[in-house]
Coordinates of C-alpha atoms in Angstrom, one line a residue:
M131 CA 15.6 23.5 -0.5
V132 CA 18.6 24.1 0.3
K133 CA 21.5 22.2 -1.3
N134 CA 24.5 24.0 0.3
P135 CA 25.1 26.0 3.2
K136 CA 27.0 28.7 1.6
Y137 CA 23.9 30.0 0.3
I138 CA 22.1 31.3 2.6
G139 CA 25.2 34.2 3.3
N140 CA 25.3 35.9 6.4
A141 CA 21.6 35.1 7.0
K142 CA 20.6 33.3 10.3
I143 CA 18.3 30.9 10.7
H144 CA 16.9 30.1 14.4
Y145 CA 14.6 27.6 14.8
C146 CA 12.5 25.8 17.7
D147 CA 11.4 22.4 19.0
I148 CA 7.2 22.7 20.5
G149 CA 7.5 20.0 19.8
D150 CA 5.3 16.3 18.0
Y151 CA 2.0 14.6 17.8
L152 CA 0.7 17.9 18.9
S153 CA -2.4 18.7 16.5
R154 CA -2.8 22.9 15.5
E155 CA -4.1 24.0 17.7
E156 CA -1.8 22.8 20.3
K157 CA 0.6 24.5 18.4
L158 CA -1.5 27.6 17.7
E159 CA -1.2 27.9 21.7
K160 CA 1.6 27.3 22.0
I161 CA 2.9 30.0 20.2
K162 CA 0.5 32.0 21.9
K163 CA 1.8 31.4 25.2
F164 CA 5.5 32.4 24.4
G165 CA 3.8 35.5 22.7
S166 CA 7.8 37.1 20.6
V167 CA 10.7 35.2 19.4
L168 CA 12.6 36.9 21.6
N169 CA 10.6 34.5 24.4
P170 CA 13.4 32.9 25.8
L171 CA 11.9 30.0 26.9
M172 CA 11.6 29.0 22.8
E173 CA 15.0 28.6 23.3
L174 CA 15.7 28.5 19.5
T175 CA 18.8 26.7 17.8
S176 CA 20.2 28.0 16.0
I177 CA 20.2 25.3 12.0
T178 CA 22.3 25.1 9.0
P179 CA 21.5 22.6 6.4
N180 CA 23.6 19.7 5.7
E181 CA 24.7 17.6 1.7
D182 CA 21.1 16.2 1.4
G183 CA 19.1 19.4 2.6
D184 CA 17.7 18.9 5.5
W185 CA 17.4 20.9 8.3
I186 CA 16.1 19.3 11.4
N187 CA 15.9 16.0 11.1
K188 CA 18.6 15.4 9.9
R189 CA 19.8 11.6 7.9
S190 CA 21.9 9.4 9.0
K191 CA 25.6 8.7 8.0
V192 CA 25.4 4.9 9.0
F193 CA 22.1 4.7 6.7
E194 CA 24.0 5.6 3.8
T195 CA 25.9 2.3 4.3
F196 CA 23.7 -0.3 4.5
I197 CA 23.3 -1.5 0.7
P198 CA 20.0 -0.1 -1.5
I199 CA 17.0 -2.6 -0.8
G200 CA 16.3 -1.2 -5.3
D201 CA 17.4 0.9 -7.8
K202 CA 16.1 1.1 -11.3
K203 CA 18.5 4.8 -12.4
N204 CA 21.1 2.4 -11.8
P205 CA 20.7 -1.2 -12.3
E206 CA 23.9 -2.8 -11.9
E207 CA 23.9 -0.9 -8.8
K208 CA 24.5 -3.7 -5.8
T209 CA 21.2 -3.2 -4.5
V210 CA 18.6 -6.7 -2.6
F211 CA 15.5 -6.7 -4.9
V212 CA 16.4 -6.5 -8.8
P213 CA 15.4 -3.3 -10.2
F214 CA 11.3 -4.6 -11.0
Y215 CA 9.4 -3.8 -7.8
S216 CA 6.7 -1.8 -7.7
R217 CA 4.8 1.0 -7.4
G218 CA 1.1 0.2 -6.8
V219 CA -1.8 0.7 -8.8
A220 CA -3.4 3.9 -9.7
S221 CA -6.1 4.2 -11.3
A222 CA -7.4 8.5 -10.5
R223 CA -10.8 6.2 -11.2
D224 CA -11.1 4.7 -7.7
V225 CA -14.9 4.6 -7.1
W226 CA -15.2 3.0 -10.7
V227 CA -12.8 0.4 -10.9
Y228 CA -12.9 -0.9 -6.7
N229 CA -16.3 -2.1 -5.6
F230 CA -17.1 -4.3 -2.3
S231 CA -19.4 -6.4 -4.9
K232 CA -18.2 -8.2 -8.7
P233 CA -21.5 -7.3 -9.8
E234 CA -21.8 -4.2 -8.8
L235 CA -19.0 -3.7 -9.9
E236 CA -18.4 -4.9 -13.2
R237 CA -22.2 -3.0 -13.7
N238 CA -20.5 0.2 -12.9
I239 CA -17.3 0.1 -15.7
S240 CA -19.2 -1.7 -18.4
S241 CA -21.8 0.8 -18.1
M242 CA -19.0 3.5 -18.6
I243 CA -17.4 2.0 -21.0
D244 CA -20.6 1.3 -23.3
F245 CA -21.2 5.5 -22.6
Y246 CA -17.3 6.1 -23.0
N247 CA -17.9 4.2 -27.0
E248 CA -21.3 6.5 -27.3
N249 CA -19.4 9.8 -27.2
V250 CA -16.5 8.1 -30.2
C251 CA -19.6 7.7 -32.1
I252 CA -21.0 10.4 -32.0
F253 CA -17.2 12.2 -33.0
E254 CA -16.4 10.4 -35.2
N255 CA -20.3 10.3 -37.3
A256 CA -18.8 14.3 -36.5
K257 CA -16.2 13.6 -37.9
K258 CA -17.2 12.0 -41.3
E259 CA -19.9 15.1 -42.1
N260 CA -16.8 18.3 -40.6
P261 CA -13.6 16.3 -41.0
S262 CA -11.9 19.0 -38.9
A263 CA -14.0 18.4 -36.1
K264 CA -13.1 19.3 -32.8
P265 CA -12.9 16.6 -30.5
N266 CA -14.3 18.8 -26.6
Q267 CA -17.6 19.6 -29.9
Y268 CA -18.4 16.3 -28.4
I269 CA -17.5 14.6 -25.8
R270 CA -20.0 14.4 -23.3
L271 CA -18.5 15.4 -19.6
T272 CA -20.8 13.9 -17.7
S273 CA -19.7 12.1 -13.7
S274 CA -22.1 10.6 -13.3
R275 CA -21.9 8.1 -16.5
I276 CA -17.9 8.0 -16.7
S277 CA -14.7 9.2 -15.4
W278 CA -12.0 11.1 -17.9
N279 CA -9.1 11.4 -17.7
R280 CA -5.7 12.1 -19.9
G281 CA -5.3 9.3 -21.2
L282 CA -9.1 8.4 -22.1
K283 CA -9.2 12.0 -23.3
N284 CA -6.3 11.0 -25.7
D285 CA -8.0 7.6 -26.8
Y286 CA -11.6 9.5 -27.4
E287 CA -9.4 11.5 -30.1
K288 CA -7.8 8.9 -31.5
L289 CA -11.3 8.2 -32.1
K290 CA -10.1 4.3 -30.6
H291 CA -13.5 1.9 -28.9
H292 CA -12.7 -0.3 -26.0
L293 CA -14.0 -2.9 -24.8
Y294 CA -15.2 -4.5 -21.2
R295 CA -12.8 -7.6 -20.9
P296 CA -14.5 -9.9 -17.5
E297 CA -11.4 -11.6 -18.2
T298 CA -9.3 -8.5 -16.0
L299 CA -11.2 -8.4 -13.1
R300 CA -9.3 -8.9 -10.0
I301 CA -8.3 -8.9 -6.0
A302 CA -6.9 -5.7 -4.3
M303 CA -5.9 -5.6 -1.6
Y304 CA -7.2 -0.9 -1.4
R305 CA -5.5 -0.4 2.6
P306 CA -4.2 -2.2 4.8
F307 CA -6.3 -5.7 5.7
V308 CA -9.3 -3.8 3.4
K309 CA -9.3 -5.9 0.0
E310 CA -12.2 -5.4 -2.8
H311 CA -12.9 -6.6 -6.8
Y312 CA -11.6 -4.5 -9.5
Y313 CA -10.3 -3.9 -12.6
F314 CA -7.6 -4.2 -13.8
D315 CA -7.4 -3.4 -17.6
K316 CA -4.6 -0.4 -18.1
N317 CA -7.3 1.6 -20.3
F318 CA -8.8 2.5 -17.7
N319 CA -6.8 2.9 -14.7
D320 CA -4.5 5.9 -15.0
M321 CA -0.8 4.0 -13.8
V322 CA -0.3 0.4 -13.2
Y323 CA 3.6 1.2 -13.0
Q324 CA 5.4 -2.0 -12.9
I325 CA 2.5 -4.4 -11.0
P326 CA 1.4 -6.2 -14.2
R327 CA 4.8 -7.6 -13.7
L328 CA 4.7 -8.6 -10.5
F329 CA 0.5 -10.0 -11.2
P330 CA 0.2 -11.0 -15.1
T331 CA -2.4 -13.2 -14.6
P332 CA -5.0 -14.4 -11.7
Q333 CA -3.2 -17.1 -11.8
S334 CA 0.7 -16.1 -11.0
K335 CA 1.2 -16.4 -7.3
N336 CA 3.4 -14.3 -5.4
L337 CA 3.8 -12.3 -2.3
V338 CA 4.9 -7.9 -1.8
I339 CA 6.3 -6.6 0.7
C340 CA 4.9 -2.8 0.0
V341 CA 5.7 0.0 2.3
P342 CA 6.1 4.4 1.8
G343 CA 7.1 6.2 -0.8
I344 CA 9.2 9.1 -0.5
G345 CA 7.7 11.9 1.7
S346 CA 5.4 10.2 4.1
N347 CA 4.7 12.5 6.9
K348 CA 3.4 8.9 8.6
D349 CA 5.2 6.5 10.8
F350 CA 7.1 3.5 9.1
S351 CA 5.3 1.1 8.9
T352 CA 5.0 -2.1 6.8
I353 CA 2.7 -4.5 5.5
I354 CA 3.1 -8.2 2.8
V355 CA -0.1 -8.2 0.4
D356 CA -0.2 -11.5 -2.3
V357 CA -2.6 -9.7 -3.8
I358 CA -2.3 -6.2 -6.2
P359 CA -1.2 -3.7 -4.2
D360 CA -3.6 0.4 -4.3
I361 CA -0.8 2.7 -4.4
Q362 CA -2.5 3.6 -0.8
L363 CA -2.1 0.7 0.4
Q364 CA 1.5 2.7 1.9
F365 CA 1.3 6.6 1.2
N366 CA 2.9 6.5 -2.4
G367 CA 3.8 2.7 -2.0
Q368 CA 6.8 0.8 -2.8
C369 CA 6.6 -2.9 -3.3
F370 CA 9.6 -5.0 -3.5
P371 CA 8.2 -9.0 -4.8
L372 CA 9.4 -12.7 -3.7
Y373 CA 9.1 -12.6 -8.1
W374 CA 8.6 -11.3 -11.0
Y375 CA 6.6 -12.2 -14.8
E376 CA 8.8 -12.5 -17.6
K377 CA 6.2 -13.4 -20.5
R378 CA 7.6 -16.1 -22.5
E379 CA 8.6 -15.4 -25.9
D380 CA 7.6 -17.7 -29.3
N381 CA 11.3 -18.2 -30.1
G382 CA 12.6 -18.0 -26.3
Q383 CA 14.7 -20.2 -24.0
K384 CA 13.3 -22.6 -21.9
T385 CA 14.4 -24.3 -18.7
L386 CA 13.8 -28.0 -17.1
F387 CA 11.4 -26.6 -15.1
D388 CA 9.0 -24.2 -17.5
S389 CA 5.6 -25.6 -18.4
D390 CA 4.8 -24.8 -21.5
E391 CA 1.5 -24.5 -21.3
N392 CA 2.1 -21.3 -18.5
E393 CA 2.8 -18.4 -20.7
Y394 CA 5.1 -16.6 -18.4
I395 CA 8.0 -17.1 -17.1
R396 CA 8.9 -16.4 -13.2
R397 CA 11.7 -14.7 -12.2
D398 CA 13.4 -14.5 -9.1
G399 CA 12.6 -10.7 -7.2
I400 CA 15.3 -11.0 -4.7
S401 CA 19.4 -10.6 -6.7
D402 CA 21.9 -13.5 -6.8
F403 CA 24.3 -10.8 -5.6
I404 CA 22.5 -10.6 -1.6
L405 CA 22.2 -13.8 -1.9
E406 CA 25.6 -14.5 -2.3
R407 CA 26.5 -11.8 0.5
C408 CA 24.1 -13.8 2.9
R409 CA 25.7 -17.2 2.0
Q410 CA 28.9 -16.1 2.5
E411 CA 27.9 -14.2 5.9
F412 CA 25.3 -17.1 6.9
G413 CA 26.1 -20.6 5.2
Y414 CA 25.6 -21.9 1.2
K415 CA 21.8 -23.6 2.5
T416 CA 20.7 -19.6 2.9
T417 CA 18.0 -19.2 0.5
K418 CA 16.1 -16.1 -1.9
E419 CA 13.2 -17.1 0.7
D420 CA 15.2 -16.3 4.2
I421 CA 16.6 -12.9 2.9
F422 CA 12.7 -12.4 2.2
Y423 CA 11.8 -13.1 5.5
Y424 CA 14.7 -10.8 6.9
V425 CA 13.9 -7.7 5.3
Y426 CA 10.8 -8.3 6.3
G427 CA 11.0 -8.8 10.3
L428 CA 13.8 -5.9 9.8
F429 CA 11.1 -3.7 9.3
H430 CA 9.0 -3.9 11.6
S431 CA 12.2 -3.9 14.3
K432 CA 11.5 -0.9 16.7
Q433 CA 14.6 0.1 17.1
Y434 CA 15.7 -0.2 12.8
R435 CA 12.3 2.2 13.1
S436 CA 13.0 4.4 14.8
K437 CA 17.4 4.8 14.7
F438 CA 16.9 6.1 11.1
E439 CA 13.4 7.4 11.7
A440 CA 14.8 10.6 9.0
D441 CA 15.6 8.5 6.7
L442 CA 13.1 6.1 6.3
K443 CA 10.7 9.6 5.2
K444 CA 13.8 11.1 2.7
T445 CA 14.9 7.1 0.8
L446 CA 13.9 4.3 0.4
P447 CA 14.8 1.7 3.0
R448 CA 18.4 0.5 3.2
I449 CA 18.9 -2.5 4.1
P450 CA 21.8 -3.4 7.0
L451 CA 22.7 -7.5 7.5
V452 CA 23.0 -8.1 11.2
K453 CA 24.6 -11.1 13.1
D454 CA 21.1 -12.1 14.4
F455 CA 20.3 -12.5 10.5
W456 CA 18.1 -16.3 11.0
T457 CA 15.9 -14.7 13.8
F458 CA 15.0 -11.4 11.5
S459 CA 13.9 -14.6 9.3
K460 CA 12.5 -15.8 11.0
V461 CA 10.3 -13.8 13.1
G462 CA 9.9 -12.2 10.1
K463 CA 8.5 -15.2 8.3
K464 CA 5.9 -15.8 11.5
L465 CA 5.0 -12.2 10.6
A466 CA 3.8 -13.0 6.7
D467 CA 2.1 -16.1 7.5
L468 CA 0.0 -14.0 10.3
H469 CA -0.6 -11.5 7.6
L470 CA -1.3 -12.8 4.5
N471 CA -3.7 -15.3 6.4
Y472 CA -5.5 -12.9 9.2
E473 CA -8.6 -12.9 7.4
E474 CA -8.6 -16.6 8.7
L475 CA -8.2 -15.6 13.4
P476 CA -9.8 -16.6 15.5
P477 CA -11.1 -14.0 18.7
P478 CA -9.1 -13.5 20.5
D479 CA -9.8 -14.4 24.6
G480 CA -11.7 -12.1 27.1
L481 CA -13.6 -10.0 24.3
I482 CA -17.2 -9.9 25.9
I483 CA -19.5 -9.4 23.1
E484 CA -23.7 -8.4 23.6
G485 CA -25.9 -9.5 20.5
A486 CA -24.0 -11.6 18.9
D487 CA -27.1 -13.8 18.7
T488 CA -29.3 -11.9 16.8
N489 CA -27.5 -13.1 13.7
K490 CA -28.1 -9.8 13.0
F491 CA -24.4 -8.7 10.8
V492 CA -24.7 -6.1 8.8
V493 CA -23.2 -3.1 8.9
D494 CA -23.8 0.4 8.3
K495 CA -20.9 1.8 9.6
M496 CA -18.5 1.2 13.2
R497 CA -18.4 3.5 16.1
F498 CA -16.8 4.4 19.5
P499 CA -19.0 4.9 22.4
A500 CA -16.8 8.5 22.5
K501 CA -13.3 10.1 21.2
G502 CA -11.6 7.8 22.7
E503 CA -13.6 5.7 24.1
R504 CA -11.5 2.6 22.6
N505 CA -11.8 -0.6 24.1
T506 CA -15.9 -0.8 23.1
I507 CA -17.1 -0.9 19.8
I508 CA -20.5 -0.8 18.6
Y509 CA -21.2 -3.0 15.0
N510 CA -24.0 -1.9 15.1
S511 CA -27.6 -1.6 16.4
Y512 CA -27.4 -5.5 17.7
I513 CA -24.3 -6.0 18.0
T514 CA -21.6 -3.8 20.3
I515 CA -17.8 -5.3 21.0
K516 CA -16.0 -4.8 24.6
N517 CA -12.8 -5.4 26.6
I518 CA -10.3 -4.4 23.8
P519 CA -7.5 -4.2 24.6
N520 CA -6.0 -1.0 24.1
E521 CA -2.6 -2.0 23.2
C522 CA -4.1 -3.4 19.4
Y523 CA -3.9 0.4 18.5
S524 CA -0.1 0.4 18.8
Y525 CA 0.6 -1.9 15.4
C526 CA -0.7 0.8 12.9
V527 CA 0.4 0.8 9.0
N528 CA -0.4 3.6 6.7
G529 CA -1.1 5.6 9.9
K530 CA -3.6 3.4 11.2
S531 CA -3.6 0.1 13.5
P532 CA -6.1 -2.8 11.7
I533 CA -8.6 -1.9 13.5
E534 CA -8.9 1.4 13.0
W535 CA -8.5 1.0 8.6
L536 CA -11.3 -2.2 8.7
M537 CA -14.0 0.6 10.9
E538 CA -12.5 3.8 8.2
R539 CA -13.5 1.4 5.0
Y540 CA -16.0 -1.0 5.4
Q541 CA -19.5 1.2 5.8
N542 CA -22.3 1.7 3.2
S543 CA -21.2 4.9 0.8
T544 CA -22.4 6.5 -1.7
D545 CA -20.1 8.3 -4.8
E546 CA -20.9 12.5 -4.8
K547 CA -20.4 13.1 -8.9
S548 CA -21.8 9.3 -10.2
K549 CA -24.4 8.2 -7.3
I550 CA -22.0 4.6 -7.5
V551 CA -22.9 2.7 -4.2
N552 CA -19.9 0.4 -2.4
D553 CA -21.6 -2.1 0.5
P554 CA -19.2 -4.1 2.1
N555 CA -22.5 -6.2 3.1
K556 CA -22.5 -7.6 -0.8
W557 CA -18.5 -8.8 -0.6
S558 CA -20.2 -11.0 2.9
I559 CA -23.5 -12.3 0.6
E560 CA -21.3 -12.6 -2.6
H561 CA -19.3 -14.9 -0.1
N562 CA -21.9 -16.8 1.3
N563 CA -20.1 -15.4 4.5
P564 CA -23.1 -13.6 5.8
K565 CA -20.4 -13.3 9.3
Y566 CA -17.6 -11.7 7.2
I567 CA -16.6 -8.2 8.3
F568 CA -17.9 -8.9 12.0
K569 CA -15.4 -11.7 12.4
L570 CA -13.3 -9.9 10.2
L571 CA -13.0 -6.9 13.3
L572 CA -12.5 -9.7 16.1
S573 CA -10.0 -11.2 14.1
S574 CA -8.0 -7.4 13.2
I575 CA -7.9 -6.8 17.7
T576 CA -6.2 -10.7 17.8
L577 CA -4.3 -9.7 14.7
S578 CA -2.5 -7.0 16.4
L579 CA -1.6 -8.3 19.5
R580 CA -0.1 -11.3 17.8
T581 CA 2.0 -9.1 16.0
L582 CA 3.3 -7.0 19.2
E583 CA 4.1 -10.8 20.4
Y584 CA 5.7 -11.3 17.7
V585 CA 8.0 -7.7 16.9
K586 CA 8.9 -8.2 20.5
Q587 CA 10.7 -11.2 19.5
L588 CA 12.4 -9.3 17.0
P589 CA 16.4 -8.9 18.8
D590 CA 18.4 -5.4 18.5
I591 CA 20.1 -5.3 16.2
G592 CA 22.4 -2.5 17.9
N593 CA 26.5 -2.6 16.7
E594 CA 25.5 -5.9 16.0
L595 CA 26.5 -4.3 11.9
I596 CA 27.9 -6.7 9.4

């Protein structure tokens, strides 16, 4: 990447914008029609990069003046969040550590651990007979029994045994509005980053705002969760918490409000700097929760997303303070409540549901009747949902609407290598709620419509920056 225009010498680079959101075939067809770069219809523009190396879709100078959301490289930097934000968990073996069925997950992971320990025992015995024995001579790579990665292979070479730890079973948000059971053990997850500080125990309460990591090719979006987030909940997602937890040391100082029974001390994820700044601007009653919800409201602003689209793809978000702070905060709180309680939403008025009286709610794969016909969903061979408002699909998280995420994820799947089955109907059965997936699909329609309604209540940020 050219960081300085002087390095391009005497060369000139010309650019033709053929339009956004085109398919590969549409792009090739447009180029074919031009025939030659000499065709005047190409409307070539001479371009040079800026100091950030941007050739097109250049970042905004105004954006750089906003407050950084966080900065781990410079902990003393004045930021909105303290430097304990985190990427989502990255397992590198999703098939093994995620499942809609808790018993299935327990069987899968305990079986893998048993097979891993068998490998260690074989190598251990080989080392006793021949101290120069090499680990690769004895390791069994059977993909139907185990998923190896560098960390697990290192443990194997060190003859380290592992135990199945049922206390690490959690609920995680695998994809937007799609929860699964999850085995949260760092020995069997490639990277857990700072998530153990955000959700150290199953009882640890927290709220986390998740945004895409740097380099996403999808439109900016955000989602709030109160469970462990997967790294691809958003593209290489970064997660900014309301709280983080510090493990209590035996000789650590305790506050008046810390319980002796509590192993962790809860700390604020919002910085003291931004609290003081907001109290100066918006009143001494401003709290860190108000600021947290302000950020969530701001991230839903269409104006913020469109005006700083290039910046939000290339850097972490920066936060302006606007005069209408309280409206953003209040709408942000409404959006957060909506997105956290999405499972409990009633279906919207106006839907036509055929076959719901059959009591057959098992799902194999939901589908649309035809491409582009999204006002109808064939739930299964008995149930069809019609008259779905097209505007539902306008609300997207990580590139898809909640409806499309549910249709994609809530289907039977069998992993080719491990033969592991992930059946979403098991979640319904194990939660004694046979209509769970069906109701969730209907709730996702309400979720989308209400989100769009709340977003309309957000004011323009305009030039009202503080």
